Coordinates of C-alpha atoms in Angstrom, one line a residue:
X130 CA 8.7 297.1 58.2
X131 CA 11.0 294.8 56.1
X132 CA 9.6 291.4 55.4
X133 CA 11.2 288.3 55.2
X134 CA 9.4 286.0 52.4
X135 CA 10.7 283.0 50.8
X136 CA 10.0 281.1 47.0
X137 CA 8.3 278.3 46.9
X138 CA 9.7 277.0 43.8
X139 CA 13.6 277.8 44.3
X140 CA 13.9 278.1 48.4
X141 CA 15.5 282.0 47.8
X142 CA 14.3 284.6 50.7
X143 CA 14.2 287.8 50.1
X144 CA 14.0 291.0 52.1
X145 CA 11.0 293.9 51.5
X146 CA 10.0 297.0 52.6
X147 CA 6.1 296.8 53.1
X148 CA 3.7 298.9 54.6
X149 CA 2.1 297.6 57.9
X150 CA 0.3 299.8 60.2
X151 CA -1.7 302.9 59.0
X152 CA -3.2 305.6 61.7
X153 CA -5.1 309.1 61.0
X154 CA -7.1 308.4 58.2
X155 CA -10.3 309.2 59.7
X156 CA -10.6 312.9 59.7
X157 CA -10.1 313.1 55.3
X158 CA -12.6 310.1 54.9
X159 CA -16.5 310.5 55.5
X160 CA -17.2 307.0 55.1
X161 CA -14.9 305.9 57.9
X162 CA -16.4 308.7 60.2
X163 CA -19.7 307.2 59.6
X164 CA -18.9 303.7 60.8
X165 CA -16.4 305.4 63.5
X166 CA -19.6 307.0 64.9
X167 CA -21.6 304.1 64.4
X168 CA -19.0 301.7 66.4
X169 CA -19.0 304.4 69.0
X170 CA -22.4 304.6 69.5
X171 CA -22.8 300.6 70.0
X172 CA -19.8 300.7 72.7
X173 CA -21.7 303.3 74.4
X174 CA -24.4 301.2 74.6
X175 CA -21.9 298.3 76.3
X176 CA -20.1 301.2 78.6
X177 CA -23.9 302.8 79.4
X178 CA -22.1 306.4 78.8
X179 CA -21.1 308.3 75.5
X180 CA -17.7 307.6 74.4
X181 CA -15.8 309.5 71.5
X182 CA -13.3 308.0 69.2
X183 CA -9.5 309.0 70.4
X184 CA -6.9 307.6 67.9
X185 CA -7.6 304.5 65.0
X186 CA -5.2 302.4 63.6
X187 CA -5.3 299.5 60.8
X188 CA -2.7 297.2 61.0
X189 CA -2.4 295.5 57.8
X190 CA 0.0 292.7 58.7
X191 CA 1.3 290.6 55.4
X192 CA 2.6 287.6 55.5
X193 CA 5.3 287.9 57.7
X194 CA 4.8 290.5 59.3
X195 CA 5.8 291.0 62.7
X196 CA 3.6 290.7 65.9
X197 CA 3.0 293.2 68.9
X198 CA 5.2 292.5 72.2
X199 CA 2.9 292.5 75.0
X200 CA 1.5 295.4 76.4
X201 CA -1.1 297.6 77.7
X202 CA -2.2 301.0 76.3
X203 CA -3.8 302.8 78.6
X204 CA -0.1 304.3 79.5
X205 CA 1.4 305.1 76.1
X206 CA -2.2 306.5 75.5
X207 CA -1.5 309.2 78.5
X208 CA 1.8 310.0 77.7
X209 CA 0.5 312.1 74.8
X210 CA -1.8 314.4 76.8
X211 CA -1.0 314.0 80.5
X212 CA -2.9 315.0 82.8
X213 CA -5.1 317.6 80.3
X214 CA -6.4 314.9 78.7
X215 CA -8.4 311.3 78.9
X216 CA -7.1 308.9 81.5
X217 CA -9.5 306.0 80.4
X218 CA -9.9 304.3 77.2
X219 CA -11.4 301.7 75.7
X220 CA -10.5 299.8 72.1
X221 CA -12.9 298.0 69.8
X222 CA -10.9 295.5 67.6
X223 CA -12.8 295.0 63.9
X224 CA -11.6 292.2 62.5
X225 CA -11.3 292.9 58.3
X226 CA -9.5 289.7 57.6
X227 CA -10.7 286.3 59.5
X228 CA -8.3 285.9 62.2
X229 CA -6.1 282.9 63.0
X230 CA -3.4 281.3 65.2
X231 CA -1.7 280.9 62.0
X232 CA -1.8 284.6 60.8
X233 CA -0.9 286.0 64.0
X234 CA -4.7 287.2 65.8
X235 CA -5.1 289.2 68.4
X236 CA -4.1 287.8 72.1
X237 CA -5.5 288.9 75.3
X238 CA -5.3 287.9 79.0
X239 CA -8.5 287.7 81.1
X240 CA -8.9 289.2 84.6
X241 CA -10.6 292.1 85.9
X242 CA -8.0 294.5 85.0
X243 CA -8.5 297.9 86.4
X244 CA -6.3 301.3 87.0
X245 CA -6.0 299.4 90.6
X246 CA -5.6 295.6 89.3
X247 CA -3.3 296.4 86.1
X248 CA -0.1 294.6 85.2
X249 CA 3.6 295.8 85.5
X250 CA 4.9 297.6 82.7
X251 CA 8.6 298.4 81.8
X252 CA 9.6 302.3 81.9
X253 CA 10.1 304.4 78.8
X254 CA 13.4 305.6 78.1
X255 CA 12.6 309.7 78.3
X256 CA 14.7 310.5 75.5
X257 CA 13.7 307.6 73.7
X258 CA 12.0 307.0 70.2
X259 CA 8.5 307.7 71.0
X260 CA 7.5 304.9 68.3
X261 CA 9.4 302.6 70.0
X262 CA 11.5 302.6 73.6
X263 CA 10.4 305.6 74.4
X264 CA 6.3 304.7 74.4
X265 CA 5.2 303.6 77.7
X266 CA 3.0 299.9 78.5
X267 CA 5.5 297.1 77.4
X268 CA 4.9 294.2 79.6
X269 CA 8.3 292.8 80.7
X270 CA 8.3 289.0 79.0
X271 CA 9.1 287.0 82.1
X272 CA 5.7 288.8 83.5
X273 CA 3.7 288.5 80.4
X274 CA 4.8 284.5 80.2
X275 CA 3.9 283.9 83.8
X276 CA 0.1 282.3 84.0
X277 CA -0.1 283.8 87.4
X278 CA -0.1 287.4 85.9
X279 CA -1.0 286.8 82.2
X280 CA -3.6 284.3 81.1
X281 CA -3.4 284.9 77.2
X282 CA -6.1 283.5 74.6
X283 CA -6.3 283.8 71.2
X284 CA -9.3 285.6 69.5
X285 CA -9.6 283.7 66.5
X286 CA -12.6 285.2 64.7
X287 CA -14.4 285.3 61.0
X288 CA -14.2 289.0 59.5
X289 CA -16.7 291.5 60.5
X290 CA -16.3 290.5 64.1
X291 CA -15.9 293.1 67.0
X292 CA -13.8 292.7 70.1
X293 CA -13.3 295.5 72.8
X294 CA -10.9 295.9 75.5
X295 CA -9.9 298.4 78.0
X296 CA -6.6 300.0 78.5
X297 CA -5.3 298.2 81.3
X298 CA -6.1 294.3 79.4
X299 CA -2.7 292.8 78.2
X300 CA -2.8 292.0 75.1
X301 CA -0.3 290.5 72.6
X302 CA -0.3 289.0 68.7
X303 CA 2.8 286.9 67.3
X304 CA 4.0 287.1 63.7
X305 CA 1.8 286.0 60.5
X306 CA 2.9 282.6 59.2
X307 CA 0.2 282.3 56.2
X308 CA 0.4 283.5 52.9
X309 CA -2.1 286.0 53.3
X310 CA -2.5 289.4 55.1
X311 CA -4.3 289.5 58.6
X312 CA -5.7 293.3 58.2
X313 CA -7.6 294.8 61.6
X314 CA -8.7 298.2 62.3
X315 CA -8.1 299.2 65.9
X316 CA -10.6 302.4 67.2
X317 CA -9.7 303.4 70.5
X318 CA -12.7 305.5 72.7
X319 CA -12.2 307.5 75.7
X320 CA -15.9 309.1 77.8
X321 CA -17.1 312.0 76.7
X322 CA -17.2 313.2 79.8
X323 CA -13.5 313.9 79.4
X324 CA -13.3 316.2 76.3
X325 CA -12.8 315.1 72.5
X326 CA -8.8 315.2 71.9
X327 CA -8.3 313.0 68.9
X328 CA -6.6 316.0 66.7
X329 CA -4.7 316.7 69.6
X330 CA -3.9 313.5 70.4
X331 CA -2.1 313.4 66.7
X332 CA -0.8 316.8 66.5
X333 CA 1.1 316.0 70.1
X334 CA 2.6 312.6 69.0
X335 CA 3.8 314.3 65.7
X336 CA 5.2 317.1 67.7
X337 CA 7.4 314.7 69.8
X338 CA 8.3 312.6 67.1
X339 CA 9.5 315.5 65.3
X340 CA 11.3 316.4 68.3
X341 CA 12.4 313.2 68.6
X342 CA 13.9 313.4 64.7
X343 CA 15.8 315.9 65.7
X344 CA 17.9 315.3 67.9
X345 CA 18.7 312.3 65.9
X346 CA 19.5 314.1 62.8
X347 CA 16.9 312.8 60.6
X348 CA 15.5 315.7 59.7
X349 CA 16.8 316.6 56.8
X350 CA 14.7 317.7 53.5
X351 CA 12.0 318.0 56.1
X352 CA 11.1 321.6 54.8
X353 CA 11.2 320.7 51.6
X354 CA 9.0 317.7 52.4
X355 CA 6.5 320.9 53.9
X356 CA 6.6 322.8 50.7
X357 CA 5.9 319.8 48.5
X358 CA 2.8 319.5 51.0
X359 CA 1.2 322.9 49.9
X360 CA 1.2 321.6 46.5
X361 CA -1.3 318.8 47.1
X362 CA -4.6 318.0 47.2
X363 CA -7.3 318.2 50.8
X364 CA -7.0 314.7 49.7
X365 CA -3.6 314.0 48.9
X366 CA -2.9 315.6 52.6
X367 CA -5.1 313.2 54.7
X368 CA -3.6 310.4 52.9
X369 CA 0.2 312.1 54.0
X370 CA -0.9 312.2 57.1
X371 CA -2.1 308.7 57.6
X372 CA 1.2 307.8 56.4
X373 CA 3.5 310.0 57.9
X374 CA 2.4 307.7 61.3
X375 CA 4.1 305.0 60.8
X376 CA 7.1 304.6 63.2
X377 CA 10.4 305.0 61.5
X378 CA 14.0 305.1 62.5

């Protein structure tokens, strides 16, 4: 994402390319599937049935960084799968970072929101960036700034804390105004009862972006990108692959 930041001392601003969002880093770290199993095993416990994890994300957030439009994401989370895979989810939000109006926490609407009860969202554009308009669950604005549809409340919270959501809860976070990054891990569950599709879930996204790529022409020095790969590390791949998530144009 490119970040806006200005000096204190001489008022210039100045434009950077920072990284913001990381996803897929659990499989190559054993630490992270500890605590992974470990969060999923309390929200069990809250949803009285096993759960397994389904995608995680850590949005890092610097100062400056933008915020999430409104949204749900129960739908983008079924594009990926269909019908073959999980139709419910549920996120637990870790807080790493204490979390503040000021740097842009988390936002969600309260109501008993259900796959019957669940707020409009916009439709994807088909041929669309899947990272962008072509992911499904944006809330249209004059809906999500409407009390009678959206009631959103910030979740400002010390680090360490837990929040969890289900897929069809609105939720929202504006921009970070303080001088410091506002860093969250995001683990998203679906029931065991429906299968275990978390390394399908990726290789499917990464399929259509890649699909997606090409018919925009960005593809280029993408097979040389694949033979540098064979080159590296077990580790030096799981950190690609965390990376290689982040939307791009």
């Amino acid at each position: 994402e490119t970040v806006r930041s200005q000096k204190v001392n001489s008022g210039t601003i100045s434009e950077n390319r920072v990284l913001t969002r990381l996803e897929n880093f659990v499989g190559g770290h054993a630490e992270w599937q500890a605590l992974c199993r470990y969060i999923g095993q309390l929200l069990s416990t809250v949803c009285q049935e096993p759960m397994v994890l389904y995608k995680e994300k850590l949005n890092i957030k610097p100062p400056g960084g933008s915020g999430f439009a409104p949204h749900l994401d129960t739908p983008s989370l079924r594009v990926a799968l269909g019908d073959a895979g999980p139709q419910e989810f549920v996120t637990v939000m870790v807080a790493i970072d204490t979390m503040t109006v000021a740097n842009g926490c988390l936002r969600v609407s309260r109501g008993n929101f259900s796959q019957e009860n669940c707020i409009e969202t916009i439709a994807p554009n088909p041929s669309g960036n899947p990272d962008a308009d072509g992911r499904a669950g944006a809330i249209p604005l004059d809906i999500a700034n409407n009390p009678q549809f959206c009631r959103f409340q910030d979740v400002v919270c010390q680090g360490g804390a837990m929040v969890a959501f289900s897929g069809f809860v609105p939720h929202r976070s504006a921009a970070n105004a303080s001088p410091f990054p506002r860093r969250a891990v995001f683990l998203t569950y679906n029931p065991a009862r429906e299968g275990s599709f978390r390394e399908a879930y990726y290789q499917h996204m990464e399929d259509l972006r890649q699909e997606w790529r090409s018919r925009m022409g960005l593809l280029n020095g993408v097979v040389q990108q694949q033979q540098e790969r064979q080159q590296l590390s077990p580790d030096e791949q799981a950190e690609l692959d965390a990376l290689a998530t982040i939307p791009r144009i």
